[in-house]
């Protein structure tokens, strides 16, 4: 078993939080993990990406070669498309539909959506709105993690426990809001898949 996951977005959107949850859940599941991350020129608004590789066997590199990513999870639609050359032919795309317009010539949203929907395994959701509805607009990234949960080689319990561990110091209210965001993402992805 091996899963190659690319996480993408811009600084401040919680890319590395998703990576930390995957790291924690993987280690607690006695699996091997390698993770790398690249930060843009500025911490907020610059491109951020992380390669996460999970396997039951030894992993020799922390970078995912082009054409070998099983899943790309993005908190921003244009950033998702930046990493398409890494996606396997039958890989999955999961992204929030809301743009982070940090450049003057940001592409038309409909063009981005059209490109994303050309891939048969794509989930394009308004994760930001879902996070707002549950009262935690910062949990957009966790909604997307929930949407990807069925594709990950990690149990639901291990992912939930990792969320609890990561947000423990922020208190029970924040833990519960993030667990709710995770469950909502799972629910929406299952409806879209049926």
PDB file of C-alpha atoms in Angstrom:
ATOM      1  CA  UNK A   1       0.000   0.000   0.000  1.00  0.00           C
ATOM      2  CA  UNK A   2       1.258   3.428  -0.891  1.00  0.00           C
ATOM      3  CA  UNK A   3      -0.475   6.811  -1.224  1.00  0.00           C
ATOM      4  CA  UNK A   4       1.107   9.930  -2.655  1.00  0.00           C
ATOM      5  CA  UNK A   5      -0.726  13.112  -1.697  1.00  0.00           C
ATOM      6  CA  UNK A   6       0.012  16.673  -2.755  1.00  0.00           C
ATOM      7  CA  UNK A   7      -1.387  19.465  -0.611  1.00  0.00           C
ATOM      8  CA  UNK A   8      -1.594  22.892  -2.220  1.00  0.00           C
ATOM      9  CA  UNK A   9      -2.759  26.418  -1.514  1.00  0.00           C
ATOM     10  CA  UNK A  10      -1.385  29.718  -0.358  1.00  0.00           C
ATOM     11  CA  UNK A  11       0.126  30.741   2.957  1.00  0.00           C
ATOM     12  CA  UNK A  12      -2.391  30.967   5.797  1.00  0.00           C
ATOM     13  CA  UNK A  13      -4.906  28.479   4.345  1.00  0.00           C
ATOM     14  CA  UNK A  14      -3.899  25.568   6.573  1.00  0.00           C
ATOM     15  CA  UNK A  15      -1.964  23.382   4.143  1.00  0.00           C
ATOM     16  CA  UNK A  16       0.578  22.443   6.775  1.00  0.00           C
ATOM     17  CA  UNK A  17      -2.193  21.763   9.286  1.00  0.00           C
ATOM     18  CA  UNK A  18      -3.580  19.099   6.934  1.00  0.00           C
ATOM     19  CA  UNK A  19      -0.039  17.695   6.611  1.00  0.00           C
ATOM     20  CA  UNK A  20       0.383  17.618  10.399  1.00  0.00           C
ATOM     21  CA  UNK A  21      -2.911  15.740  10.815  1.00  0.00           C
ATOM     22  CA  UNK A  22      -1.847  13.197   8.165  1.00  0.00           C
ATOM     23  CA  UNK A  23       1.585  12.861   9.810  1.00  0.00           C
ATOM     24  CA  UNK A  24       0.071  12.247  13.248  1.00  0.00           C
ATOM     25  CA  UNK A  25      -2.567   9.789  12.010  1.00  0.00           C
ATOM     26  CA  UNK A  26       0.030   7.883   9.959  1.00  0.00           C
ATOM     27  CA  UNK A  27       2.515   7.546  12.821  1.00  0.00           C
ATOM     28  CA  UNK A  28      -0.256   6.463  15.188  1.00  0.00           C
ATOM     29  CA  UNK A  29      -1.293   3.836  12.614  1.00  0.00           C
ATOM     30  CA  UNK A  30       2.265   2.401  12.538  1.00  0.00           C
ATOM     31  CA  UNK A  31       2.715   3.274   8.869  1.00  0.00           C
ATOM     32  CA  UNK A  32       5.678   4.993   7.227  1.00  0.00           C
ATOM     33  CA  UNK A  33       5.488   8.612   6.138  1.00  0.00           C
ATOM     34  CA  UNK A  34       7.692  11.124   4.359  1.00  0.00           C
ATOM     35  CA  UNK A  35       6.693  14.750   4.048  1.00  0.00           C
ATOM     36  CA  UNK A  36       8.238  17.759   2.387  1.00  0.00           C
ATOM     37  CA  UNK A  37       6.961  21.310   2.176  1.00  0.00           C
ATOM     38  CA  UNK A  38       7.712  24.375   0.099  1.00  0.00           C
ATOM     39  CA  UNK A  39       6.712  27.851   1.188  1.00  0.00           C
ATOM     40  CA  UNK A  40       6.238  30.768  -1.198  1.00  0.00           C
ATOM     41  CA  UNK A  41       8.153  34.001  -1.017  1.00  0.00           C
ATOM     42  CA  UNK A  42       5.757  35.415   1.575  1.00  0.00           C
ATOM     43  CA  UNK A  43       4.166  33.434   4.361  1.00  0.00           C
ATOM     44  CA  UNK A  44       0.700  34.843   3.668  1.00  0.00           C
ATOM     45  CA  UNK A  45      -0.410  34.847   0.064  1.00  0.00           C
ATOM     46  CA  UNK A  46       2.565  32.938  -1.342  1.00  0.00           C
ATOM     47  CA  UNK A  47       2.218  29.446  -2.775  1.00  0.00           C
ATOM     48  CA  UNK A  48       2.576  26.611  -0.277  1.00  0.00           C
ATOM     49  CA  UNK A  49       2.760  22.952  -1.161  1.00  0.00           C
ATOM     50  CA  UNK A  50       3.474  19.770   0.690  1.00  0.00           C
ATOM     51  CA  UNK A  51       4.198  16.287  -0.576  1.00  0.00           C
ATOM     52  CA  UNK A  52       2.952  13.567   1.790  1.00  0.00           C
ATOM     53  CA  UNK A  53       3.819   9.945   1.096  1.00  0.00           C
ATOM     54  CA  UNK A  54       2.256   7.166   3.187  1.00  0.00           C
ATOM     55  CA  UNK A  55       3.162   3.492   2.871  1.00  0.00           C
ATOM     56  CA  UNK A  56       3.312   0.218   4.759  1.00  0.00           C
ATOM     57  CA  UNK A  57       6.827  -0.205   3.317  1.00  0.00           C
ATOM     58  CA  UNK A  58       9.945   1.930   3.565  1.00  0.00           C
ATOM     59  CA  UNK A  59       9.783   5.205   1.612  1.00  0.00           C
ATOM     60  CA  UNK A  60      13.038   6.393   0.072  1.00  0.00           C
ATOM     61  CA  UNK A  61      12.179   9.904  -1.105  1.00  0.00           C
ATOM     62  CA  UNK A  62      10.020  12.639   0.333  1.00  0.00           C
ATOM     63  CA  UNK A  63       9.222  14.036  -3.120  1.00  0.00           C
ATOM     64  CA  UNK A  64       6.491  12.703  -5.390  1.00  0.00           C
ATOM     65  CA  UNK A  65       7.608  12.270  -9.013  1.00  0.00           C
ATOM     66  CA  UNK A  66       5.489  13.721 -11.830  1.00  0.00           C
ATOM     67  CA  UNK A  67       2.598  11.448 -12.752  1.00  0.00           C
ATOM     68  CA  UNK A  68       2.671   9.593  -9.426  1.00  0.00           C
ATOM     69  CA  UNK A  69       0.296  11.549  -7.131  1.00  0.00           C
ATOM     70  CA  UNK A  70      -2.815   9.625  -6.108  1.00  0.00           C
ATOM     71  CA  UNK A  71      -4.571  12.695  -4.718  1.00  0.00           C
ATOM     72  CA  UNK A  72      -4.147  16.461  -4.919  1.00  0.00           C
ATOM     73  CA  UNK A  73      -5.961  18.369  -2.189  1.00  0.00           C
ATOM     74  CA  UNK A  74      -6.036  22.133  -2.663  1.00  0.00           C
ATOM     75  CA  UNK A  75      -7.525  24.973  -0.670  1.00  0.00           C
ATOM     76  CA  UNK A  76      -7.497  27.151  -3.806  1.00  0.00           C
ATOM     77  CA  UNK A  77      -8.551  26.173  -7.368  1.00  0.00           C
ATOM     78  CA  UNK A  78      -5.697  27.776  -9.352  1.00  0.00           C
ATOM     79  CA  UNK A  79      -3.104  26.244  -7.026  1.00  0.00           C
ATOM     80  CA  UNK A  80      -4.690  22.846  -7.668  1.00  0.00           C
ATOM     81  CA  UNK A  81      -4.104  23.177 -11.402  1.00  0.00           C
ATOM     82  CA  UNK A  82      -0.468  24.126 -10.867  1.00  0.00           C
ATOM     83  CA  UNK A  83       0.241  20.545  -9.745  1.00  0.00           C
ATOM     84  CA  UNK A  84      -1.732  18.626 -12.395  1.00  0.00           C
ATOM     85  CA  UNK A  85       1.458  17.230 -14.015  1.00  0.00           C
ATOM     86  CA  UNK A  86       2.013  15.281 -10.789  1.00  0.00           C
ATOM     87  CA  UNK A  87      -1.386  13.536 -10.891  1.00  0.00           C
ATOM     88  CA  UNK A  88      -1.695   9.882 -11.904  1.00  0.00           C
ATOM     89  CA  UNK A  89      -3.988   9.150 -14.821  1.00  0.00           C
ATOM     90  CA  UNK A  90      -6.701   7.864 -12.452  1.00  0.00           C
ATOM     91  CA  UNK A  91      -5.826  10.186  -9.542  1.00  0.00           C
ATOM     92  CA  UNK A  92      -8.241  12.363  -7.587  1.00  0.00           C
ATOM     93  CA  UNK A  93      -8.555  16.146  -7.393  1.00  0.00           C
ATOM     94  CA  UNK A  94     -10.207  17.744  -4.370  1.00  0.00           C
ATOM     95  CA  UNK A  95     -10.440  21.513  -4.050  1.00  0.00           C
ATOM     96  CA  UNK A  96     -12.288  24.419  -2.542  1.00  0.00           C
ATOM     97  CA  UNK A  97     -14.073  26.458  -5.213  1.00  0.00           C
ATOM     98  CA  UNK A  98     -13.126  29.823  -3.687  1.00  0.00           C
ATOM     99  CA  UNK A  99     -10.200  31.700  -5.239  1.00  0.00           C
ATOM    100  CA  UNK A 100      -7.459  33.528  -3.379  1.00  0.00           C
ATOM    101  CA  UNK A 101      -6.764  36.302  -5.877  1.00  0.00           C
ATOM    102  CA  UNK A 102      -3.201  37.312  -5.100  1.00  0.00           C
ATOM    103  CA  UNK A 103      -2.284  38.223  -8.683  1.00  0.00           C
ATOM    104  CA  UNK A 104      -3.717  40.815 -11.115  1.00  0.00           C
ATOM    105  CA  UNK A 105      -4.271  38.371 -13.966  1.00  0.00           C
ATOM    106  CA  UNK A 106      -6.050  35.662 -11.998  1.00  0.00           C
ATOM    107  CA  UNK A 107      -7.842  33.408 -14.546  1.00  0.00           C
ATOM    108  CA  UNK A 108     -11.623  33.430 -14.966  1.00  0.00           C
ATOM    109  CA  UNK A 109     -13.156  31.134 -12.371  1.00  0.00           C
ATOM    110  CA  UNK A 110     -15.396  29.375 -14.885  1.00  0.00           C
ATOM    111  CA  UNK A 111     -12.303  28.472 -16.928  1.00  0.00           C
ATOM    112  CA  UNK A 112     -10.661  27.005 -13.832  1.00  0.00           C
ATOM    113  CA  UNK A 113     -13.799  25.044 -12.908  1.00  0.00           C
ATOM    114  CA  UNK A 114     -14.084  23.720 -16.469  1.00  0.00           C
ATOM    115  CA  UNK A 115     -10.482  22.495 -16.396  1.00  0.00           C
ATOM    116  CA  UNK A 116     -10.982  20.826 -13.007  1.00  0.00           C
ATOM    117  CA  UNK A 117     -14.226  19.131 -14.065  1.00  0.00           C
ATOM    118  CA  UNK A 118     -12.505  17.662 -17.136  1.00  0.00           C
ATOM    119  CA  UNK A 119     -10.958  15.151 -14.736  1.00  0.00           C
ATOM    120  CA  UNK A 120     -13.385  12.344 -13.976  1.00  0.00           C
ATOM    121  CA  UNK A 121     -12.207  12.029 -10.363  1.00  0.00           C
ATOM    122  CA  UNK A 122     -12.678  15.586  -9.167  1.00  0.00           C
ATOM    123  CA  UNK A 123     -14.453  17.051  -6.166  1.00  0.00           C
ATOM    124  CA  UNK A 124     -15.025  20.804  -6.391  1.00  0.00           C
ATOM    125  CA  UNK A 125     -16.846  22.072  -3.310  1.00  0.00           C
ATOM    126  CA  UNK A 126     -17.548  25.357  -1.583  1.00  0.00           C
ATOM    127  CA  UNK A 127     -15.645  24.248   1.511  1.00  0.00           C
ATOM    128  CA  UNK A 128     -15.271  27.814   2.769  1.00  0.00           C
ATOM    129  CA  UNK A 129     -19.050  28.267   2.916  1.00  0.00           C
ATOM    130  CA  UNK A 130     -19.458  24.911   4.674  1.00  0.00           C
ATOM    131  CA  UNK A 131     -16.870  25.950   7.256  1.00  0.00           C
ATOM    132  CA  UNK A 132     -18.707  29.264   7.791  1.00  0.00           C
ATOM    133  CA  UNK A 133     -22.039  27.450   8.229  1.00  0.00           C
ATOM    134  CA  UNK A 134     -20.624  25.402  11.086  1.00  0.00           C
ATOM    135  CA  UNK A 135     -19.220  28.521  12.708  1.00  0.00           C
ATOM    136  CA  UNK A 136     -15.510  28.106  11.980  1.00  0.00           C
ATOM    137  CA  UNK A 137     -14.427  29.791   8.759  1.00  0.00           C
ATOM    138  CA  UNK A 138     -10.823  28.729   9.451  1.00  0.00           C
ATOM    139  CA  UNK A 139     -11.798  25.064   9.041  1.00  0.00           C
ATOM    140  CA  UNK A 140     -12.033  25.137   5.226  1.00  0.00           C
ATOM    141  CA  UNK A 141      -8.924  22.938   5.092  1.00  0.00           C
ATOM    142  CA  UNK A 142     -10.478  20.386   7.448  1.00  0.00           C
ATOM    143  CA  UNK A 143     -13.646  20.192   5.312  1.00  0.00           C
ATOM    144  CA  UNK A 144     -11.377  19.280   2.381  1.00  0.00           C
ATOM    145  CA  UNK A 145      -9.515  16.698   4.482  1.00  0.00           C
ATOM    146  CA  UNK A 146     -12.887  15.130   5.310  1.00  0.00           C
ATOM    147  CA  UNK A 147     -13.775  15.074   1.601  1.00  0.00           C
ATOM    148  CA  UNK A 148     -10.545  13.132   0.950  1.00  0.00           C
ATOM    149  CA  UNK A 149     -10.891  10.770   3.930  1.00  0.00           C
ATOM    150  CA  UNK A 150     -12.269   7.777   2.015  1.00  0.00           C
ATOM    151  CA  UNK A 151      -9.242   7.893  -0.321  1.00  0.00           C
ATOM    152  CA  UNK A 152      -6.668   7.843   2.466  1.00  0.00           C
ATOM    153  CA  UNK A 153      -5.111   4.651   3.873  1.00  0.00           C
ATOM    154  CA  UNK A 154      -5.985   5.824   7.384  1.00  0.00           C
ATOM    155  CA  UNK A 155      -8.955   4.901   9.548  1.00  0.00           C
ATOM    156  CA  UNK A 156     -11.627   7.390  10.485  1.00  0.00           C
ATOM    157  CA  UNK A 157     -10.645   6.994  14.150  1.00  0.00           C
ATOM    158  CA  UNK A 158      -6.983   7.718  13.445  1.00  0.00           C
ATOM    159  CA  UNK A 159      -7.840  10.906  11.526  1.00  0.00           C
ATOM    160  CA  UNK A 160     -10.284  12.086  14.190  1.00  0.00           C
ATOM    161  CA  UNK A 161      -7.769  11.375  16.956  1.00  0.00           C
ATOM    162  CA  UNK A 162      -5.096  13.303  15.036  1.00  0.00           C
ATOM    163  CA  UNK A 163      -7.468  16.294  14.754  1.00  0.00           C
ATOM    164  CA  UNK A 164      -8.086  16.098  18.520  1.00  0.00           C
ATOM    165  CA  UNK A 165      -4.349  15.943  19.212  1.00  0.00           C
ATOM    166  CA  UNK A 166      -3.487  18.822  16.894  1.00  0.00           C
ATOM    167  CA  UNK A 167      -6.140  21.187  18.241  1.00  0.00           C
ATOM    168  CA  UNK A 168      -5.931  20.045  21.875  1.00  0.00           C
ATOM    169  CA  UNK A 169      -4.238  23.198  23.125  1.00  0.00           C
ATOM    170  CA  UNK A 170      -6.943  25.378  21.516  1.00  0.00           C
ATOM    171  CA  UNK A 171      -9.694  23.859  23.641  1.00  0.00           C
ATOM    172  CA  UNK A 172     -12.690  21.577  23.292  1.00  0.00           C
ATOM    173  CA  UNK A 173     -14.811  24.034  21.290  1.00  0.00           C
ATOM    174  CA  UNK A 174     -12.204  24.302  18.525  1.00  0.00           C
ATOM    175  CA  UNK A 175     -11.653  20.527  18.526  1.00  0.00           C
ATOM    176  CA  UNK A 176     -15.383  19.943  18.092  1.00  0.00           C
ATOM    177  CA  UNK A 177     -15.713  22.547  15.324  1.00  0.00           C
ATOM    178  CA  UNK A 178     -12.888  20.898  13.405  1.00  0.00           C
ATOM    179  CA  UNK A 179     -14.359  17.427  13.908  1.00  0.00           C
ATOM    180  CA  UNK A 180     -17.673  18.789  12.630  1.00  0.00           C
ATOM    181  CA  UNK A 181     -15.905  20.279   9.577  1.00  0.00           C
ATOM    182  CA  UNK A 182     -14.205  16.924   8.918  1.00  0.00           C
ATOM    183  CA  UNK A 183     -17.508  15.026   9.126  1.00  0.00           C
ATOM    184  CA  UNK A 184     -19.252  17.539   6.867  1.00  0.00           C
ATOM    185  CA  UNK A 185     -16.514  17.105   4.247  1.00  0.00           C
ATOM    186  CA  UNK A 186     -16.909  13.316   4.408  1.00  0.00           C
ATOM    187  CA  UNK A 187     -20.668  13.625   4.042  1.00  0.00           C
ATOM    188  CA  UNK A 188     -20.486  15.914   1.011  1.00  0.00           C
ATOM    189  CA  UNK A 189     -17.902  13.740  -0.758  1.00  0.00           C
ATOM    190  CA  UNK A 190     -20.040  10.626  -0.223  1.00  0.00           C
ATOM    191  CA  UNK A 191     -23.097  12.382  -1.667  1.00  0.00           C
ATOM    192  CA  UNK A 192     -21.076  13.530  -4.703  1.00  0.00           C
ATOM    193  CA  UNK A 193     -19.703  10.008  -5.240  1.00  0.00           C
ATOM    194  CA  UNK A 194     -23.144   8.365  -5.185  1.00  0.00           C
TER     195      UNK A 194
END
